[in-house]
Amino acid sequence: MKVSKPLPQIQQLIHDIKVNKINGSFNITTKTLELFKSIIRNAKWQHAEELMHVIRTQGQILQAALPQETVTANMTRRLLKIIREEFDLLQAKVHHLADDSQATLSLHKLVTQTSECDVPVDYGMPCAGLKEALIDHLEEIETELETSCESICAQAEHHIHSTEVILTLGHSRSVEHFLKRAIKKRQSLTIIIAECAPACRGHNLAASLASNSVEIIVIPDSAIFAMMSRVNKVIIGTHSVLANGGLRAACGAYTVALAAKHYSVPVIVLAPMYKLAPVHLCSYEQDAFNSLGCAEGVLPYDSSSARCAKIYSPIFDYVPPELVTLFISNTGGHAPSYVYRLLTELYHPEDYEI
C-alpha cells in the first residue's frame, strides 16, 4: 500500500495544531497516538513492513508541516520501534523460544544493538496477531502518558524542602503541578517567578499557585540575575530535550541557566519521556531551531522607532547540557549525560531520521 499524500485525519490534526485548537506537548502527543492507533486498526496492511511504511510516511508529513512540534516525530519513532519489537517477539514465539530466553535475548540486543543493526530482518513476512499485540502495547503507552504528570509530581517532595526559595520561568503545566504538590507537602516556601516577557505568562502561574501557605514573588526578566543569589533551586519546564542533553526551552531559560551557574544554583528540568528527541541543534543562527512570535510586545508598531527598526521576538532558547543539573522524568531523575541511553531505549537507531 503506497501512501504519497496525507490521510484525512493527519490533515485535520495539522490544521487543529496550526490554528491552536490543540496546544501543549501533552495534548499533541495524545492526539498523535490516538491517530496512529486508528491507522493501525483501520488501515489495510498485510505485514509489518507495509505498516512501517505507512507510519513513516505520515510521520514525515507531520514533521514537515510541524517542524517545531518534535513530539509528533518522537511518537512516530517510538511507534516504529514498537512495531519492530512486537514483530521480533511474535517471530521468536513462532520459533518456540521461551519467555526467559526471549528476555535474555532482549537484554543482549540492548548491549549489541549497533552490531546487530547490520543483520537484515524480513519485516515483509506475514505475522499473525501483530495488530492485536500493537493495540495492546499502544494502550500501555496511553496509560504511561496519562500518568506521566503524576509520576513527575510524586518526586516533588524529594527535591523541594521546607523554607526553600525556588525560581521558575514563565508558565509550564508540568512545573505548575510539580510546585502545587510541593506546596502541599512543604511549609514556608518562597517561589520567585520570572514573568517571561513579552507574553508575561509568569503572571498566570503566579495566579494559579497563589495560596496562604506560600509566598509568590513575580519579577521582571531583568531582575533574574539580581535575585539568583538568594535562590536554592531553579525548576523549569522545557519544550523538548535534544540528543546531547540540551534544551529547547522558553525564551529566557538561557538567561536563568547562566545566572544559576554563576551562583552555583542547581537547575532542575521537568521533562516527560515523550519530549526526548534524537535531534541536535541545527545552527547557532537558529534558523531551523527557533520560531518567532509577535514583536508588538517588544516594540509597538505605532512607535516612531519601529519605522527604522527590525525586531525579532524568538519563542525558544537553546540551553546547553552543561548548564543543566538534573532531568526529572516520569521514570525518575537523570543527568544530562544519560540522555543518550534513554534515547536507545525509546527509539531504534534506524528511525532517528524518519
mmCIF file of C-alpha atoms in Angstrom:
data_model
loop_
_atom_site.group_PDB
_atom_site.id
_atom_site.type_symbol
_atom_site.label_atom_id
_atom_site.label_comp_id
_atom_site.label_asym_id
_atom_site.label_seq_id
_atom_site.Cartn_x
_atom_site.Cartn_y
_atom_site.Cartn_z
ATOM 1 C CA MET A 1 0.000 0.000 0.000
ATOM 2 C CA LYS A 2 1.717 3.194 -1.212
ATOM 3 C CA VAL A 3 0.873 6.355 0.677
ATOM 4 C CA SER A 4 2.012 9.528 -1.070
ATOM 5 C CA LYS A 5 -0.392 12.039 0.459
ATOM 6 C CA PRO A 6 -1.592 12.775 3.992
ATOM 7 C CA LEU A 7 -4.558 10.862 5.303
ATOM 8 C CA PRO A 8 -7.639 12.994 6.136
ATOM 9 C CA GLN A 9 -7.123 12.570 9.889
ATOM 10 C CA ILE A 10 -3.479 13.680 9.517
ATOM 11 C CA GLN A 11 -4.604 16.802 7.668
ATOM 12 C CA GLN A 12 -7.152 17.525 10.394
ATOM 13 C CA LEU A 13 -4.537 17.130 13.142
ATOM 14 C CA ILE A 14 -2.132 19.500 11.367
ATOM 15 C CA HIS A 15 -4.930 22.060 10.919
ATOM 16 C CA ASP A 16 -6.022 21.840 14.565
ATOM 17 C CA ILE A 17 -2.468 22.377 15.811
ATOM 18 C CA LYS A 18 -1.792 25.288 13.464
ATOM 19 C CA VAL A 19 -4.980 27.120 14.463
ATOM 20 C CA ASN A 20 -4.169 26.434 18.130
ATOM 21 C CA LYS A 21 -7.209 24.237 18.656
ATOM 22 C CA ILE A 22 -4.816 21.638 20.061
ATOM 23 C CA ASN A 23 -1.906 23.079 22.039
ATOM 24 C CA GLY A 24 0.578 21.871 24.590
ATOM 25 C CA SER A 25 3.007 18.984 24.134
ATOM 26 C CA PHE A 26 0.889 16.547 26.149
ATOM 27 C CA ASN A 27 -2.297 17.172 24.148
ATOM 28 C CA ILE A 28 -0.441 16.974 20.820
ATOM 29 C CA THR A 29 1.260 13.725 21.849
ATOM 30 C CA THR A 30 -2.037 12.193 22.992
ATOM 31 C CA LYS A 31 -3.828 13.129 19.766
ATOM 32 C CA THR A 32 -0.944 11.818 17.650
ATOM 33 C CA LEU A 33 -1.011 8.499 19.487
ATOM 34 C CA GLU A 34 -4.785 8.195 19.052
ATOM 35 C CA LEU A 35 -4.416 8.921 15.344
ATOM 36 C CA PHE A 36 -1.722 6.270 14.808
ATOM 37 C CA LYS A 37 -3.766 3.800 16.820
ATOM 38 C CA SER A 38 -6.728 4.319 14.486
ATOM 39 C CA ILE A 39 -4.422 3.898 11.446
ATOM 40 C CA ILE A 40 -3.165 0.567 12.785
ATOM 41 C CA ARG A 41 -6.696 -0.587 13.500
ATOM 42 C CA ASN A 42 -8.382 0.589 10.284
ATOM 43 C CA ALA A 43 -5.733 0.825 7.538
ATOM 44 C CA LYS A 44 -5.302 -2.065 5.116
ATOM 45 C CA TRP A 45 -1.867 -3.556 5.661
ATOM 46 C CA GLN A 46 -0.663 -7.125 5.324
ATOM 47 C CA HIS A 47 2.664 -7.195 7.150
ATOM 48 C CA ALA A 48 4.933 -5.131 9.400
ATOM 49 C CA GLU A 49 6.968 -3.596 6.579
ATOM 50 C CA GLU A 50 3.849 -2.193 4.934
ATOM 51 C CA LEU A 51 2.605 -0.755 8.228
ATOM 52 C CA MET A 52 6.004 0.803 8.970
ATOM 53 C CA HIS A 53 5.938 2.439 5.539
ATOM 54 C CA VAL A 54 2.525 3.972 6.256
ATOM 55 C CA ILE A 55 3.544 5.194 9.723
ATOM 56 C CA ARG A 56 6.870 6.579 8.495
ATOM 57 C CA THR A 57 5.271 8.396 5.544
ATOM 58 C CA GLN A 58 2.593 10.008 7.688
ATOM 59 C CA GLY A 59 5.230 10.878 10.296
ATOM 60 C CA GLN A 60 7.304 12.615 7.611
ATOM 61 C CA ILE A 61 4.248 14.656 6.641
ATOM 62 C CA LEU A 62 3.673 15.672 10.269
ATOM 63 C CA GLN A 63 7.335 16.566 10.707
ATOM 64 C CA ALA A 64 7.400 18.681 7.540
ATOM 65 C CA ALA A 65 4.172 20.507 8.418
ATOM 66 C CA LEU A 66 5.001 20.985 12.125
ATOM 67 C CA PRO A 67 8.804 21.268 12.360
ATOM 68 C CA GLN A 68 8.714 22.861 15.817
ATOM 69 C CA GLU A 69 6.474 20.175 17.359
ATOM 70 C CA THR A 70 9.048 17.451 17.894
ATOM 71 C CA VAL A 71 6.635 15.307 19.930
ATOM 72 C CA THR A 72 4.827 14.177 16.753
ATOM 73 C CA ALA A 73 8.091 12.886 15.274
ATOM 74 C CA ASN A 74 9.017 11.358 18.644
ATOM 75 C CA MET A 75 5.771 9.391 18.730
ATOM 76 C CA THR A 76 6.373 8.228 15.146
ATOM 77 C CA ARG A 77 9.844 6.959 16.076
ATOM 78 C CA ARG A 78 8.565 5.232 19.187
ATOM 79 C CA LEU A 79 5.780 3.518 17.287
ATOM 80 C CA LEU A 80 8.240 2.258 14.659
ATOM 81 C CA LYS A 81 10.351 0.690 17.392
ATOM 82 C CA ILE A 82 7.249 -0.902 18.968
ATOM 83 C CA ILE A 83 6.371 -2.490 15.605
ATOM 84 C CA ARG A 84 9.889 -3.923 15.356
ATOM 85 C CA GLU A 85 9.788 -5.252 18.917
ATOM 86 C CA GLU A 86 6.370 -6.869 18.615
ATOM 87 C CA PHE A 87 7.300 -8.441 15.289
ATOM 88 C CA ASP A 88 10.524 -9.873 16.742
ATOM 89 C CA LEU A 89 8.672 -11.162 19.798
ATOM 90 C CA LEU A 90 5.998 -12.906 17.736
ATOM 91 C CA GLN A 91 8.628 -14.406 15.446
ATOM 92 C CA ALA A 92 10.515 -15.659 18.495
ATOM 93 C CA LYS A 93 7.363 -17.332 19.802
ATOM 94 C CA VAL A 94 6.861 -18.982 16.432
ATOM 95 C CA HIS A 95 10.342 -20.447 16.764
ATOM 96 C CA HIS A 96 9.386 -21.780 20.210
ATOM 97 C CA LEU A 97 11.602 -19.530 22.294
ATOM 98 C CA ALA A 98 10.647 -19.426 25.949
ATOM 99 C CA ASP A 99 9.884 -16.154 27.692
ATOM 100 C CA ASP A 100 13.056 -16.357 29.803
ATOM 101 C CA SER A 101 15.308 -16.826 26.819
ATOM 102 C CA GLN A 102 13.490 -14.012 24.977
ATOM 103 C CA ALA A 103 14.122 -11.678 27.893
ATOM 104 C CA THR A 104 17.808 -12.611 27.751
ATOM 105 C CA LEU A 105 17.766 -12.003 24.000
ATOM 106 C CA SER A 106 16.280 -8.556 24.507
ATOM 107 C CA LEU A 107 18.978 -7.656 27.035
ATOM 108 C CA HIS A 108 21.611 -8.967 24.662
ATOM 109 C CA LYS A 109 20.139 -6.821 21.862
ATOM 110 C CA LEU A 110 20.413 -3.701 24.012
ATOM 111 C CA VAL A 111 24.111 -4.371 24.591
ATOM 112 C CA THR A 112 24.957 -5.296 20.994
ATOM 113 C CA GLN A 113 22.364 -3.215 19.168
ATOM 114 C CA THR A 114 24.822 -1.370 16.929
ATOM 115 C CA SER A 115 26.395 -4.575 15.652
ATOM 116 C CA GLU A 116 23.093 -6.358 15.129
ATOM 117 C CA CYS A 117 21.676 -3.482 13.070
ATOM 118 C CA ASP A 118 23.638 -4.905 10.141
ATOM 119 C CA VAL A 119 21.691 -8.177 10.300
ATOM 120 C CA PRO A 120 18.671 -7.787 7.973
ATOM 121 C CA VAL A 121 15.236 -8.684 9.328
ATOM 122 C CA ASP A 122 12.490 -9.501 6.858
ATOM 123 C CA TYR A 123 9.545 -7.451 8.104
ATOM 124 C CA GLY A 124 7.652 -8.396 4.941
ATOM 125 C CA MET A 125 6.803 -11.807 6.366
ATOM 126 C CA PRO A 126 3.154 -12.248 7.437
ATOM 127 C CA CYS A 127 2.837 -12.283 11.219
ATOM 128 C CA ALA A 128 -0.355 -13.477 12.872
ATOM 129 C CA GLY A 129 -1.504 -11.481 15.897
ATOM 130 C CA LEU A 130 0.618 -8.411 15.157
ATOM 131 C CA LYS A 131 -2.311 -5.974 15.047
ATOM 132 C CA GLU A 132 -3.686 -7.148 18.415
ATOM 133 C CA ALA A 133 -0.228 -7.021 20.011
ATOM 134 C CA LEU A 134 0.346 -3.469 18.741
ATOM 135 C CA ILE A 135 -3.041 -2.258 20.022
ATOM 136 C CA ASP A 136 -2.296 -3.713 23.467
ATOM 137 C CA HIS A 137 1.138 -2.081 23.513
ATOM 138 C CA LEU A 138 -0.280 1.313 22.480
ATOM 139 C CA GLU A 139 -2.828 1.114 25.293
ATOM 140 C CA GLU A 140 0.100 0.728 27.687
ATOM 141 C CA ILE A 141 1.690 3.821 26.148
ATOM 142 C CA GLU A 142 -1.582 5.716 26.629
ATOM 143 C CA THR A 143 -1.576 4.770 30.309
ATOM 144 C CA GLU A 144 2.041 5.896 30.587
ATOM 145 C CA LEU A 145 1.148 9.282 29.075
ATOM 146 C CA GLU A 146 -1.830 9.741 31.395
ATOM 147 C CA THR A 147 0.250 9.023 34.480
ATOM 148 C CA SER A 148 3.408 10.861 33.386
ATOM 149 C CA CYS A 149 2.481 14.138 35.088
ATOM 150 C CA GLU A 150 1.533 12.381 38.320
ATOM 151 C CA SER A 151 4.775 10.384 38.250
ATOM 152 C CA ILE A 152 6.799 13.587 37.962
ATOM 153 C CA CYS A 153 4.809 15.352 40.690
ATOM 154 C CA ALA A 154 5.312 12.420 43.059
ATOM 155 C CA GLN A 155 9.042 13.285 43.122
ATOM 156 C CA ALA A 156 8.443 16.876 44.266
ATOM 157 C CA GLU A 157 8.906 16.194 47.986
ATOM 158 C CA HIS A 158 12.259 14.519 47.296
ATOM 159 C CA HIS A 159 13.687 17.625 45.611
ATOM 160 C CA ILE A 160 11.982 20.523 47.395
ATOM 161 C CA HIS A 161 12.302 21.064 51.155
ATOM 162 C CA SER A 162 10.674 23.458 53.618
ATOM 163 C CA THR A 163 11.715 27.140 53.696
ATOM 164 C CA GLU A 164 13.491 26.869 50.339
ATOM 165 C CA VAL A 165 13.450 29.614 47.718
ATOM 166 C CA ILE A 166 12.532 28.312 44.251
ATOM 167 C CA LEU A 167 12.859 30.245 40.998
ATOM 168 C CA THR A 168 10.997 29.371 37.821
ATOM 169 C CA LEU A 169 10.296 30.966 34.469
ATOM 170 C CA GLY A 170 7.052 31.568 32.588
ATOM 171 C CA HIS A 171 4.200 29.081 32.813
ATOM 172 C CA SER A 172 4.821 25.378 32.323
ATOM 173 C CA ARG A 173 1.998 22.990 33.201
ATOM 174 C CA SER A 174 4.467 20.386 34.455
ATOM 175 C CA VAL A 175 6.104 22.955 36.732
ATOM 176 C CA GLU A 176 2.704 24.174 37.918
ATOM 177 C CA HIS A 177 1.581 20.710 39.065
ATOM 178 C CA PHE A 178 5.040 19.956 40.479
ATOM 179 C CA LEU A 179 5.038 23.122 42.609
ATOM 180 C CA LYS A 180 1.456 22.588 43.736
ATOM 181 C CA ARG A 181 2.448 19.176 45.093
ATOM 182 C CA ALA A 182 5.455 20.743 46.830
ATOM 183 C CA ILE A 183 3.269 23.438 48.404
ATOM 184 C CA LYS A 184 1.020 20.745 49.902
ATOM 185 C CA LYS A 185 3.949 18.771 51.314
ATOM 186 C CA ARG A 186 6.333 21.539 52.414
ATOM 187 C CA GLN A 187 5.960 24.627 54.598
ATOM 188 C CA SER A 188 7.124 28.221 54.200
ATOM 189 C CA LEU A 189 8.180 28.007 50.573
ATOM 190 C CA THR A 190 9.069 31.112 48.581
ATOM 191 C CA ILE A 191 8.527 30.877 44.826
ATOM 192 C CA ILE A 192 10.040 33.529 42.557
ATOM 193 C CA ILE A 193 8.548 33.630 39.067
ATOM 194 C CA ALA A 194 10.207 35.463 36.178
ATOM 195 C CA GLU A 195 7.385 36.882 34.076
ATOM 196 C CA CYS A 196 8.897 35.780 30.719
ATOM 197 C CA ALA A 197 8.204 38.905 28.640
ATOM 198 C CA PRO A 198 6.726 39.821 26.238
ATOM 199 C CA ALA A 199 3.956 37.231 26.735
ATOM 200 C CA CYS A 200 4.324 37.539 30.541
ATOM 201 C CA ARG A 201 2.892 34.065 31.130
ATOM 202 C CA GLY A 202 4.550 34.025 34.547
ATOM 203 C CA HIS A 203 1.593 36.012 35.876
ATOM 204 C CA ASN A 204 -0.714 33.106 35.001
ATOM 205 C CA LEU A 205 1.455 30.715 37.004
ATOM 206 C CA ALA A 206 1.524 33.121 39.946
ATOM 207 C CA ALA A 207 -2.275 33.339 39.968
ATOM 208 C CA SER A 208 -2.550 29.556 39.825
ATOM 209 C CA LEU A 209 -0.133 28.957 42.715
ATOM 210 C CA ALA A 210 -1.385 31.741 44.985
ATOM 211 C CA SER A 211 -2.347 30.450 48.434
ATOM 212 C CA ASN A 212 -1.895 31.373 52.084
ATOM 213 C CA SER A 213 0.861 28.837 52.678
ATOM 214 C CA VAL A 214 3.374 30.081 50.086
ATOM 215 C CA GLU A 215 4.959 33.407 49.213
ATOM 216 C CA ILE A 216 4.810 34.220 45.488
ATOM 217 C CA ILE A 217 7.070 36.886 44.005
ATOM 218 C CA VAL A 218 6.805 37.895 40.329
ATOM 219 C CA ILE A 219 9.857 39.633 38.920
ATOM 220 C CA PRO A 220 10.752 41.116 35.533
ATOM 221 C CA ASP A 221 13.252 39.185 33.458
ATOM 222 C CA SER A 222 15.846 41.922 34.027
ATOM 223 C CA ALA A 223 15.908 41.054 37.759
ATOM 224 C CA ILE A 224 16.764 37.361 37.325
ATOM 225 C CA PHE A 225 20.481 37.780 37.987
ATOM 226 C CA ALA A 226 19.911 40.056 40.985
ATOM 227 C CA MET A 227 17.511 37.585 42.638
ATOM 228 C CA MET A 228 19.512 34.437 41.890
ATOM 229 C CA SER A 229 21.884 34.902 44.833
ATOM 230 C CA ARG A 230 19.087 34.089 47.312
ATOM 231 C CA VAL A 231 17.630 31.138 45.356
ATOM 232 C CA ASN A 232 18.113 27.493 46.456
ATOM 233 C CA LYS A 233 16.895 25.756 43.275
ATOM 234 C CA VAL A 234 15.789 26.605 39.745
ATOM 235 C CA ILE A 235 12.933 24.479 38.395
ATOM 236 C CA ILE A 236 11.852 24.960 34.778
ATOM 237 C CA GLY A 237 9.983 23.097 32.068
ATOM 238 C CA THR A 238 11.121 22.590 28.501
ATOM 239 C CA HIS A 239 9.616 22.235 25.045
ATOM 240 C CA SER A 240 11.954 19.375 24.125
ATOM 241 C CA VAL A 241 15.180 17.692 25.204
ATOM 242 C CA LEU A 242 17.775 17.331 22.451
ATOM 243 C CA ALA A 243 20.070 14.369 21.843
ATOM 244 C CA ASN A 244 23.053 15.932 23.629
ATOM 245 C CA GLY A 245 21.028 16.766 26.756
ATOM 246 C CA GLY A 246 20.485 20.389 25.752
ATOM 247 C CA LEU A 247 17.108 22.096 25.905
ATOM 248 C CA ARG A 248 14.771 23.876 23.572
ATOM 249 C CA ALA A 249 13.036 25.877 26.281
ATOM 250 C CA ALA A 250 11.079 29.112 26.628
ATOM 251 C CA CYS A 251 12.948 32.275 25.728
ATOM 252 C CA GLY A 252 14.715 33.460 28.866
ATOM 253 C CA ALA A 253 15.704 29.978 30.035
ATOM 254 C CA TYR A 254 19.299 30.519 28.894
ATOM 255 C CA THR A 255 19.499 33.697 30.982
ATOM 256 C CA VAL A 256 18.202 31.810 34.015
ATOM 257 C CA ALA A 257 20.641 28.919 33.492
ATOM 258 C CA LEU A 258 23.655 31.240 33.125
ATOM 259 C CA ALA A 259 22.728 33.150 36.280
ATOM 260 C CA ALA A 260 22.231 29.864 38.142
ATOM 261 C CA LYS A 261 25.661 28.642 37.046
ATOM 262 C CA HIS A 262 27.281 31.869 38.249
ATOM 263 C CA TYR A 263 25.823 31.369 41.742
ATOM 264 C CA SER A 264 26.171 27.533 41.700
ATOM 265 C CA VAL A 265 22.404 27.047 41.940
ATOM 266 C CA PRO A 266 21.147 23.636 40.695
ATOM 267 C CA VAL A 267 18.912 23.728 37.623
ATOM 268 C CA ILE A 268 16.213 21.040 37.574
ATOM 269 C CA VAL A 269 14.301 20.449 34.338
ATOM 270 C CA LEU A 270 10.927 18.662 34.267
ATOM 271 C CA ALA A 271 10.716 16.637 31.052
ATOM 272 C CA PRO A 272 8.409 13.650 30.426
ATOM 273 C CA MET A 273 9.928 10.920 28.276
ATOM 274 C CA TYR A 274 7.879 11.862 25.208
ATOM 275 C CA LYS A 275 9.835 15.139 24.985
ATOM 276 C CA LEU A 276 13.169 13.386 24.378
ATOM 277 C CA ALA A 277 14.154 13.890 20.732
ATOM 278 C CA PRO A 278 17.160 12.337 18.922
ATOM 279 C CA VAL A 279 17.914 15.611 17.134
ATOM 280 C CA HIS A 280 20.636 18.216 17.562
ATOM 281 C CA LEU A 281 20.742 21.995 17.410
ATOM 282 C CA CYS A 282 20.829 22.807 13.697
ATOM 283 C CA SER A 283 22.832 26.010 13.875
ATOM 284 C CA TYR A 284 23.586 28.765 16.307
ATOM 285 C CA GLU A 285 21.798 31.141 13.960
ATOM 286 C CA GLN A 286 18.744 29.059 14.989
ATOM 287 C CA ASP A 287 17.045 29.340 11.588
ATOM 288 C CA ALA A 288 15.551 25.849 11.782
ATOM 289 C CA PHE A 289 15.697 25.594 15.579
ATOM 290 C CA ASN A 290 13.626 28.587 16.587
ATOM 291 C CA SER A 291 10.397 30.327 15.645
ATOM 292 C CA LEU A 292 9.386 33.949 16.014
ATOM 293 C CA GLY A 293 6.424 35.432 17.822
ATOM 294 C CA CYS A 294 4.664 38.760 17.541
ATOM 295 C CA ALA A 295 7.031 41.687 18.179
ATOM 296 C CA GLU A 296 4.272 44.079 19.229
ATOM 297 C CA GLY A 297 5.029 43.413 22.907
ATOM 298 C CA VAL A 298 8.690 44.299 22.387
ATOM 299 C CA LEU A 299 8.202 47.489 20.379
ATOM 300 C CA PRO A 300 4.726 48.816 19.464
ATOM 301 C CA TYR A 301 4.077 49.127 15.749
ATOM 302 C CA ASP A 302 2.909 52.729 16.034
ATOM 303 C CA SER A 303 6.073 53.956 17.784
ATOM 304 C CA SER A 304 8.491 56.177 15.906
ATOM 305 C CA SER A 305 11.379 53.744 16.473
ATOM 306 C CA ALA A 306 9.521 50.923 14.736
ATOM 307 C CA ARG A 307 9.789 52.679 11.370
ATOM 308 C CA CYS A 308 13.538 52.079 11.059
ATOM 309 C CA ALA A 309 13.995 49.020 13.286
ATOM 310 C CA LYS A 310 13.873 45.305 12.592
ATOM 311 C CA ILE A 311 12.569 43.461 15.671
ATOM 312 C CA TYR A 312 12.780 39.727 16.390
ATOM 313 C CA SER A 313 10.869 38.058 19.191
ATOM 314 C CA PRO A 314 12.171 34.463 19.478
ATOM 315 C CA ILE A 315 9.995 31.920 21.239
ATOM 316 C CA PHE A 316 12.701 29.435 22.259
ATOM 317 C CA ASP A 317 16.139 29.454 23.826
ATOM 318 C CA TYR A 318 18.827 26.821 23.492
ATOM 319 C CA VAL A 319 20.242 25.777 26.862
ATOM 320 C CA PRO A 320 23.441 23.672 26.587
ATOM 321 C CA PRO A 321 23.619 20.490 28.690
ATOM 322 C CA GLU A 322 26.455 21.750 30.901
ATOM 323 C CA LEU A 323 24.041 24.277 32.428
ATOM 324 C CA VAL A 324 21.505 21.588 33.445
ATOM 325 C CA THR A 325 21.939 19.731 36.732
ATOM 326 C CA LEU A 326 19.156 17.150 36.607
ATOM 327 C CA PHE A 327 16.258 15.991 34.454
ATOM 328 C CA ILE A 328 13.162 14.720 36.229
ATOM 329 C CA SER A 329 11.034 12.482 34.017
ATOM 330 C CA ASN A 330 8.201 10.055 34.701
ATOM 331 C CA THR A 331 10.842 7.305 35.088
ATOM 332 C CA GLY A 332 12.978 9.155 37.649
ATOM 333 C CA GLY A 333 15.884 11.581 37.768
ATOM 334 C CA HIS A 334 18.632 11.549 35.134
ATOM 335 C CA ALA A 335 21.783 13.513 34.448
ATOM 336 C CA PRO A 336 22.084 15.205 31.025
ATOM 337 C CA SER A 337 24.888 12.773 30.095
ATOM 338 C CA TYR A 338 22.412 9.878 30.441
ATOM 339 C CA VAL A 339 20.040 11.157 27.737
ATOM 340 C CA TYR A 340 21.812 9.127 25.036
ATOM 341 C CA ARG A 341 20.975 5.926 26.957
ATOM 342 C CA LEU A 342 17.318 6.891 27.291
ATOM 343 C CA LEU A 343 17.155 7.529 23.533
ATOM 344 C CA THR A 344 18.367 3.997 22.769
ATOM 345 C CA GLU A 345 15.607 2.624 24.989
ATOM 346 C CA LEU A 346 12.890 4.730 23.333
ATOM 347 C CA TYR A 347 13.863 4.691 19.646
ATOM 348 C CA HIS A 348 15.593 2.417 17.147
ATOM 349 C CA PRO A 349 18.789 3.882 15.646
ATOM 350 C CA GLU A 350 17.425 3.460 12.108
ATOM 351 C CA ASP A 351 14.462 5.692 12.982
ATOM 352 C CA TYR A 352 16.417 8.699 14.256
ATOM 353 C CA GLU A 353 15.938 10.084 10.745
ATOM 354 C CA ILE A 354 12.320 9.353 9.853
#
